[in-house]
């Protein structure tokens, strides 16, 4: 085991949380760090018990639906308080194609112990991409209102005018995923790779699995970001403050 669950590890974990909170205090996020850490501990404990109990039962689908709902709601609230559930669309459209390719073709075994973590990884990536792309797009449209109106005056349709202005900034949501993929093995050793090595897999097997996960995640995030930008431009998340015509 990489880290044994000892009392010392618990003390070090608490110290790390305090360190993060102190560092974030200057940014106004000390309380957010503390609450996020407490939630993470509680949620990981709960999901560990749930997965252990349900991983070999038909209730796996219920676990996946809860994960999807929470991810969509969290991403949507980052983009818009009025229509957060609009994020359900890019979350689903982003995660489904990689899942269908992996499990529909038989490349990955359709088992709960495989389906749950891979789905969780993809949903987590889509959450980040949706939230970042959506917020960047909304902020850019509000800040460059006059440029959108100028594009409208030139005859561009409303959605296209918004897209011309906000898409480059919103597309930056993919930078973290691109950097992670570019530097894997050189800067970071992701969890799937390390976990498989510790579980007895060969380096080649671990590397193949990690590569599949990374490219699946990159595909899911790219799709989610693209769909999110389109929804923002069509005002599905709510009004952007830009005239419709």
CSV table of C-alpha atoms in Angstrom, one decimal:
chain,number,residue,atom,x,y,z
A,1,UNK,CA,0.0,0.0,0.0
A,2,UNK,CA,1.3,3.5,-0.9
A,3,UNK,CA,0.1,5.1,2.3
A,4,UNK,CA,-0.9,3.1,5.4
A,5,UNK,CA,-3.9,4.6,7.3
A,6,UNK,CA,-2.1,5.3,10.5
A,7,UNK,CA,-2.7,7.9,13.2
A,8,UNK,CA,0.3,9.8,12.0
A,9,UNK,CA,-1.1,10.0,8.5
A,10,UNK,CA,-4.3,11.4,9.9
A,11,UNK,CA,-2.4,14.1,11.8
A,12,UNK,CA,-0.4,15.0,8.6
A,13,UNK,CA,-3.6,15.2,6.6
A,14,UNK,CA,-5.1,17.7,9.0
A,15,UNK,CA,-1.9,19.7,9.0
A,16,UNK,CA,-2.0,19.8,5.1
A,17,UNK,CA,-5.6,21.1,5.3
A,18,UNK,CA,-4.6,23.8,7.8
A,19,UNK,CA,-1.7,24.7,5.5
A,20,UNK,CA,-4.0,25.0,2.5
A,21,UNK,CA,-6.4,27.1,4.5
A,22,UNK,CA,-3.7,29.5,5.7
A,23,UNK,CA,-2.4,29.9,2.1
A,24,UNK,CA,-5.9,30.4,0.7
A,25,UNK,CA,-6.8,33.0,3.4
A,26,UNK,CA,-5.1,35.8,1.5
A,27,UNK,CA,-7.3,34.9,-1.5
A,28,UNK,CA,-10.5,34.9,0.6
A,29,UNK,CA,-11.0,31.1,0.3
A,30,UNK,CA,-9.8,29.8,3.7
A,31,UNK,CA,-13.3,28.7,4.8
A,32,UNK,CA,-13.9,27.1,1.4
A,33,UNK,CA,-10.8,25.0,1.7
A,34,UNK,CA,-11.9,23.8,5.2
A,35,UNK,CA,-15.4,23.0,4.1
A,36,UNK,CA,-14.2,21.3,0.8
A,37,UNK,CA,-11.8,19.2,2.8
A,38,UNK,CA,-14.4,18.1,5.3
A,39,UNK,CA,-16.8,17.3,2.5
A,40,UNK,CA,-14.2,15.3,0.7
A,41,UNK,CA,-13.5,13.2,3.7
A,42,UNK,CA,-17.1,12.5,4.4
A,43,UNK,CA,-18.0,11.8,0.8
A,44,UNK,CA,-15.0,9.5,0.2
A,45,UNK,CA,-16.0,7.5,3.3
A,46,UNK,CA,-19.6,7.3,2.2
A,47,UNK,CA,-18.8,6.3,-1.4
A,48,UNK,CA,-16.3,3.7,-0.3
A,49,UNK,CA,-19.1,2.0,1.7
A,50,UNK,CA,-21.6,2.4,-1.1
A,51,UNK,CA,-19.3,1.0,-3.8
A,52,UNK,CA,-18.3,-1.9,-1.6
A,53,UNK,CA,-21.9,-2.8,-1.0
A,54,UNK,CA,-23.3,-2.2,-4.5
A,55,UNK,CA,-20.5,-2.8,-7.0
A,56,UNK,CA,-21.6,-6.4,-7.8
A,57,UNK,CA,-25.4,-5.6,-7.8
A,58,UNK,CA,-27.8,-4.0,-10.4
A,59,UNK,CA,-27.7,-0.8,-8.2
A,60,UNK,CA,-24.5,0.3,-9.9
A,61,UNK,CA,-26.6,2.3,-12.3
A,62,UNK,CA,-28.1,4.2,-9.4
A,63,UNK,CA,-24.6,5.1,-8.2
A,64,UNK,CA,-23.7,6.4,-11.7
A,65,UNK,CA,-26.9,8.5,-12.0
A,66,UNK,CA,-26.2,10.1,-8.6
A,67,UNK,CA,-22.6,10.9,-9.7
A,68,UNK,CA,-23.9,12.4,-13.0
A,69,UNK,CA,-26.5,14.5,-11.2
A,70,UNK,CA,-24.1,15.9,-8.7
A,71,UNK,CA,-21.5,16.7,-11.4
A,72,UNK,CA,-24.1,18.4,-13.6
A,73,UNK,CA,-25.5,20.5,-10.8
A,74,UNK,CA,-22.0,21.5,-9.5
A,75,UNK,CA,-20.8,22.5,-13.0
A,76,UNK,CA,-24.1,24.3,-13.8
A,77,UNK,CA,-24.0,26.4,-10.6
A,78,UNK,CA,-20.6,27.6,-11.6
A,79,UNK,CA,-21.9,28.9,-14.9
A,80,UNK,CA,-25.4,30.1,-14.1
A,81,UNK,CA,-27.5,30.3,-10.9
A,82,UNK,CA,-30.7,30.6,-13.0
A,83,UNK,CA,-30.4,27.5,-15.2
A,84,UNK,CA,-27.8,25.2,-13.6
A,85,UNK,CA,-29.3,22.1,-15.0
A,86,UNK,CA,-28.3,23.2,-18.6
A,87,UNK,CA,-25.0,21.7,-17.7
A,88,UNK,CA,-26.6,18.2,-17.8
A,89,UNK,CA,-26.3,18.3,-21.6
A,90,UNK,CA,-22.6,18.9,-22.0
A,91,UNK,CA,-21.9,16.5,-19.1
A,92,UNK,CA,-23.8,13.7,-20.8
A,93,UNK,CA,-22.7,14.5,-24.4
A,94,UNK,CA,-19.1,14.7,-23.3
A,95,UNK,CA,-18.9,11.5,-21.2
A,96,UNK,CA,-21.1,9.1,-23.2
A,97,UNK,CA,-19.0,8.7,-26.4
A,98,UNK,CA,-15.8,7.6,-24.6
A,99,UNK,CA,-17.9,5.3,-22.3
A,100,UNK,CA,-19.6,3.7,-25.3
A,101,UNK,CA,-16.3,3.2,-27.2
A,102,UNK,CA,-14.7,1.6,-24.1
A,103,UNK,CA,-17.5,-0.6,-22.8
A,104,UNK,CA,-19.7,-1.0,-25.9
A,105,UNK,CA,-16.8,-2.5,-27.9
A,106,UNK,CA,-15.7,-4.7,-25.1
A,107,UNK,CA,-12.3,-2.9,-24.8
A,108,UNK,CA,-13.1,-2.5,-21.1
A,109,UNK,CA,-15.0,-5.1,-19.1
A,110,UNK,CA,-18.6,-4.1,-18.2
A,111,UNK,CA,-18.1,-4.6,-14.5
A,112,UNK,CA,-19.0,-2.2,-11.7
A,113,UNK,CA,-15.5,-2.1,-10.3
A,114,UNK,CA,-14.3,-0.8,-13.7
A,115,UNK,CA,-17.3,1.2,-14.8
A,116,UNK,CA,-17.6,3.3,-11.7
A,117,UNK,CA,-14.1,4.7,-11.5
A,118,UNK,CA,-13.8,5.3,-15.3
A,119,UNK,CA,-17.2,7.1,-15.3
A,120,UNK,CA,-16.2,9.1,-12.3
A,121,UNK,CA,-12.9,10.2,-13.9
A,122,UNK,CA,-14.8,11.3,-17.1
A,123,UNK,CA,-17.5,13.1,-15.2
A,124,UNK,CA,-15.0,14.9,-13.1
A,125,UNK,CA,-13.2,16.1,-16.3
A,126,UNK,CA,-16.4,17.1,-17.9
A,127,UNK,CA,-17.4,19.0,-14.7
A,128,UNK,CA,-14.2,21.0,-14.9
A,129,UNK,CA,-14.4,21.7,-18.6
A,130,UNK,CA,-18.1,22.7,-18.5
A,131,UNK,CA,-17.6,25.0,-15.5
A,132,UNK,CA,-14.5,26.7,-16.9
A,133,UNK,CA,-15.7,27.0,-20.4
A,134,UNK,CA,-19.1,28.3,-19.3
A,135,UNK,CA,-17.8,30.8,-16.9
A,136,UNK,CA,-15.1,32.0,-19.3
A,137,UNK,CA,-17.7,32.4,-22.1
A,138,UNK,CA,-20.2,34.3,-19.9
A,139,UNK,CA,-17.5,36.6,-18.5
A,140,UNK,CA,-16.1,37.3,-21.9
A,141,UNK,CA,-19.5,38.2,-23.3
A,142,UNK,CA,-20.3,40.6,-20.5
A,143,UNK,CA,-16.9,42.3,-20.7
A,144,UNK,CA,-17.0,42.6,-24.5
A,145,UNK,CA,-20.6,43.5,-24.9
A,146,UNK,CA,-19.9,46.3,-27.4
A,147,UNK,CA,-17.9,44.0,-29.7
A,148,UNK,CA,-20.8,41.5,-29.8
A,149,UNK,CA,-23.2,44.4,-30.7
A,150,UNK,CA,-20.8,45.5,-33.4
A,151,UNK,CA,-20.8,42.0,-34.9
A,152,UNK,CA,-24.6,42.0,-34.8
A,153,UNK,CA,-24.6,45.3,-36.6
A,154,UNK,CA,-22.5,43.7,-39.3
A,155,UNK,CA,-25.3,41.2,-39.9
A,156,UNK,CA,-24.0,38.1,-38.0
A,157,UNK,CA,-26.7,36.0,-36.4
A,158,UNK,CA,-26.8,36.4,-32.5
A,159,UNK,CA,-25.4,33.0,-31.7
A,160,UNK,CA,-22.5,33.4,-34.2
A,161,UNK,CA,-21.7,36.9,-33.0
A,162,UNK,CA,-21.4,35.6,-29.4
A,163,UNK,CA,-19.3,32.7,-30.5
A,164,UNK,CA,-16.9,34.9,-32.4
A,165,UNK,CA,-16.2,36.8,-29.2
A,166,UNK,CA,-16.3,34.2,-26.4
A,167,UNK,CA,-15.0,31.0,-28.0
A,168,UNK,CA,-11.2,31.6,-27.9
A,169,UNK,CA,-11.4,32.5,-24.2
A,170,UNK,CA,-13.8,29.7,-23.3
A,171,UNK,CA,-11.6,27.2,-25.1
A,172,UNK,CA,-8.9,27.8,-22.5
A,173,UNK,CA,-10.8,25.4,-20.3
A,174,UNK,CA,-9.0,22.6,-22.2
A,175,UNK,CA,-5.5,23.8,-21.1
A,176,UNK,CA,-5.3,21.8,-17.9
A,177,UNK,CA,-6.3,18.6,-19.6
A,178,UNK,CA,-3.8,19.2,-22.5
A,179,UNK,CA,-1.0,20.0,-20.0
A,180,UNK,CA,-1.8,16.9,-18.0
A,181,UNK,CA,-1.7,14.7,-21.2
A,182,UNK,CA,1.5,16.4,-22.5
A,183,UNK,CA,3.5,16.0,-19.2
A,184,UNK,CA,2.3,12.6,-18.0
A,185,UNK,CA,5.2,10.4,-17.1
A,186,UNK,CA,7.5,13.4,-17.0
A,187,UNK,CA,5.9,15.6,-14.3
A,188,UNK,CA,3.0,13.5,-12.9
A,189,UNK,CA,2.3,9.8,-12.4
A,190,UNK,CA,-1.5,9.7,-12.4
A,191,UNK,CA,-3.5,7.6,-10.0
A,192,UNK,CA,-4.6,4.9,-12.4
A,193,UNK,CA,-1.0,4.2,-13.4
A,194,UNK,CA,0.3,4.1,-9.8
A,195,UNK,CA,-2.7,2.1,-8.6
A,196,UNK,CA,-2.2,-0.6,-11.3
A,197,UNK,CA,1.6,-0.9,-10.5
A,198,UNK,CA,0.8,-1.3,-6.8
A,199,UNK,CA,-1.8,-3.9,-7.7
A,200,UNK,CA,0.8,-6.0,-9.5
A,201,UNK,CA,0.4,-5.0,-13.1
A,202,UNK,CA,3.4,-4.6,-15.3
A,203,UNK,CA,4.6,-1.1,-16.3
A,204,UNK,CA,3.4,-1.7,-19.8
A,205,UNK,CA,-0.1,-2.7,-18.7
A,206,UNK,CA,-0.3,0.3,-16.4
A,207,UNK,CA,0.9,2.6,-19.1
A,208,UNK,CA,-1.6,1.4,-21.6
A,209,UNK,CA,-4.5,1.8,-19.2
A,210,UNK,CA,-3.4,5.3,-18.2
A,211,UNK,CA,-3.0,6.3,-21.8
A,212,UNK,CA,-6.6,5.1,-22.6
A,213,UNK,CA,-7.9,7.0,-19.6
A,214,UNK,CA,-6.1,10.2,-20.5
A,215,UNK,CA,-7.2,10.3,-24.1
A,216,UNK,CA,-10.8,9.3,-23.1
A,217,UNK,CA,-10.7,12.2,-20.6
A,218,UNK,CA,-9.3,14.6,-23.2
A,219,UNK,CA,-12.1,13.6,-25.7
A,220,UNK,CA,-14.8,14.0,-23.0
A,221,UNK,CA,-13.6,17.4,-21.9
A,222,UNK,CA,-13.2,18.7,-25.5
A,223,UNK,CA,-16.8,17.7,-26.3
A,224,UNK,CA,-18.2,19.1,-23.1
A,225,UNK,CA,-16.4,22.4,-23.6
A,226,UNK,CA,-17.6,22.7,-27.2
A,227,UNK,CA,-21.2,21.9,-26.2
A,228,UNK,CA,-21.1,24.3,-23.3
A,229,UNK,CA,-19.8,27.2,-25.5
A,230,UNK,CA,-22.6,26.5,-27.9
A,231,UNK,CA,-25.3,26.5,-25.2
A,232,UNK,CA,-23.9,29.8,-23.8
A,233,UNK,CA,-24.0,31.4,-27.2
A,234,UNK,CA,-27.6,30.2,-27.6
A,235,UNK,CA,-28.4,31.5,-24.1
A,236,UNK,CA,-29.5,28.1,-22.8
A,237,UNK,CA,-27.8,28.9,-19.5
A,238,UNK,CA,-29.6,32.3,-19.2
A,239,UNK,CA,-29.3,35.7,-20.6
A,240,UNK,CA,-25.8,37.0,-21.4
A,241,UNK,CA,-26.9,40.6,-21.5
A,242,UNK,CA,-26.4,40.7,-25.3
A,243,UNK,CA,-29.4,41.7,-27.4
A,244,UNK,CA,-31.0,38.8,-29.4
A,245,UNK,CA,-31.0,40.8,-32.6
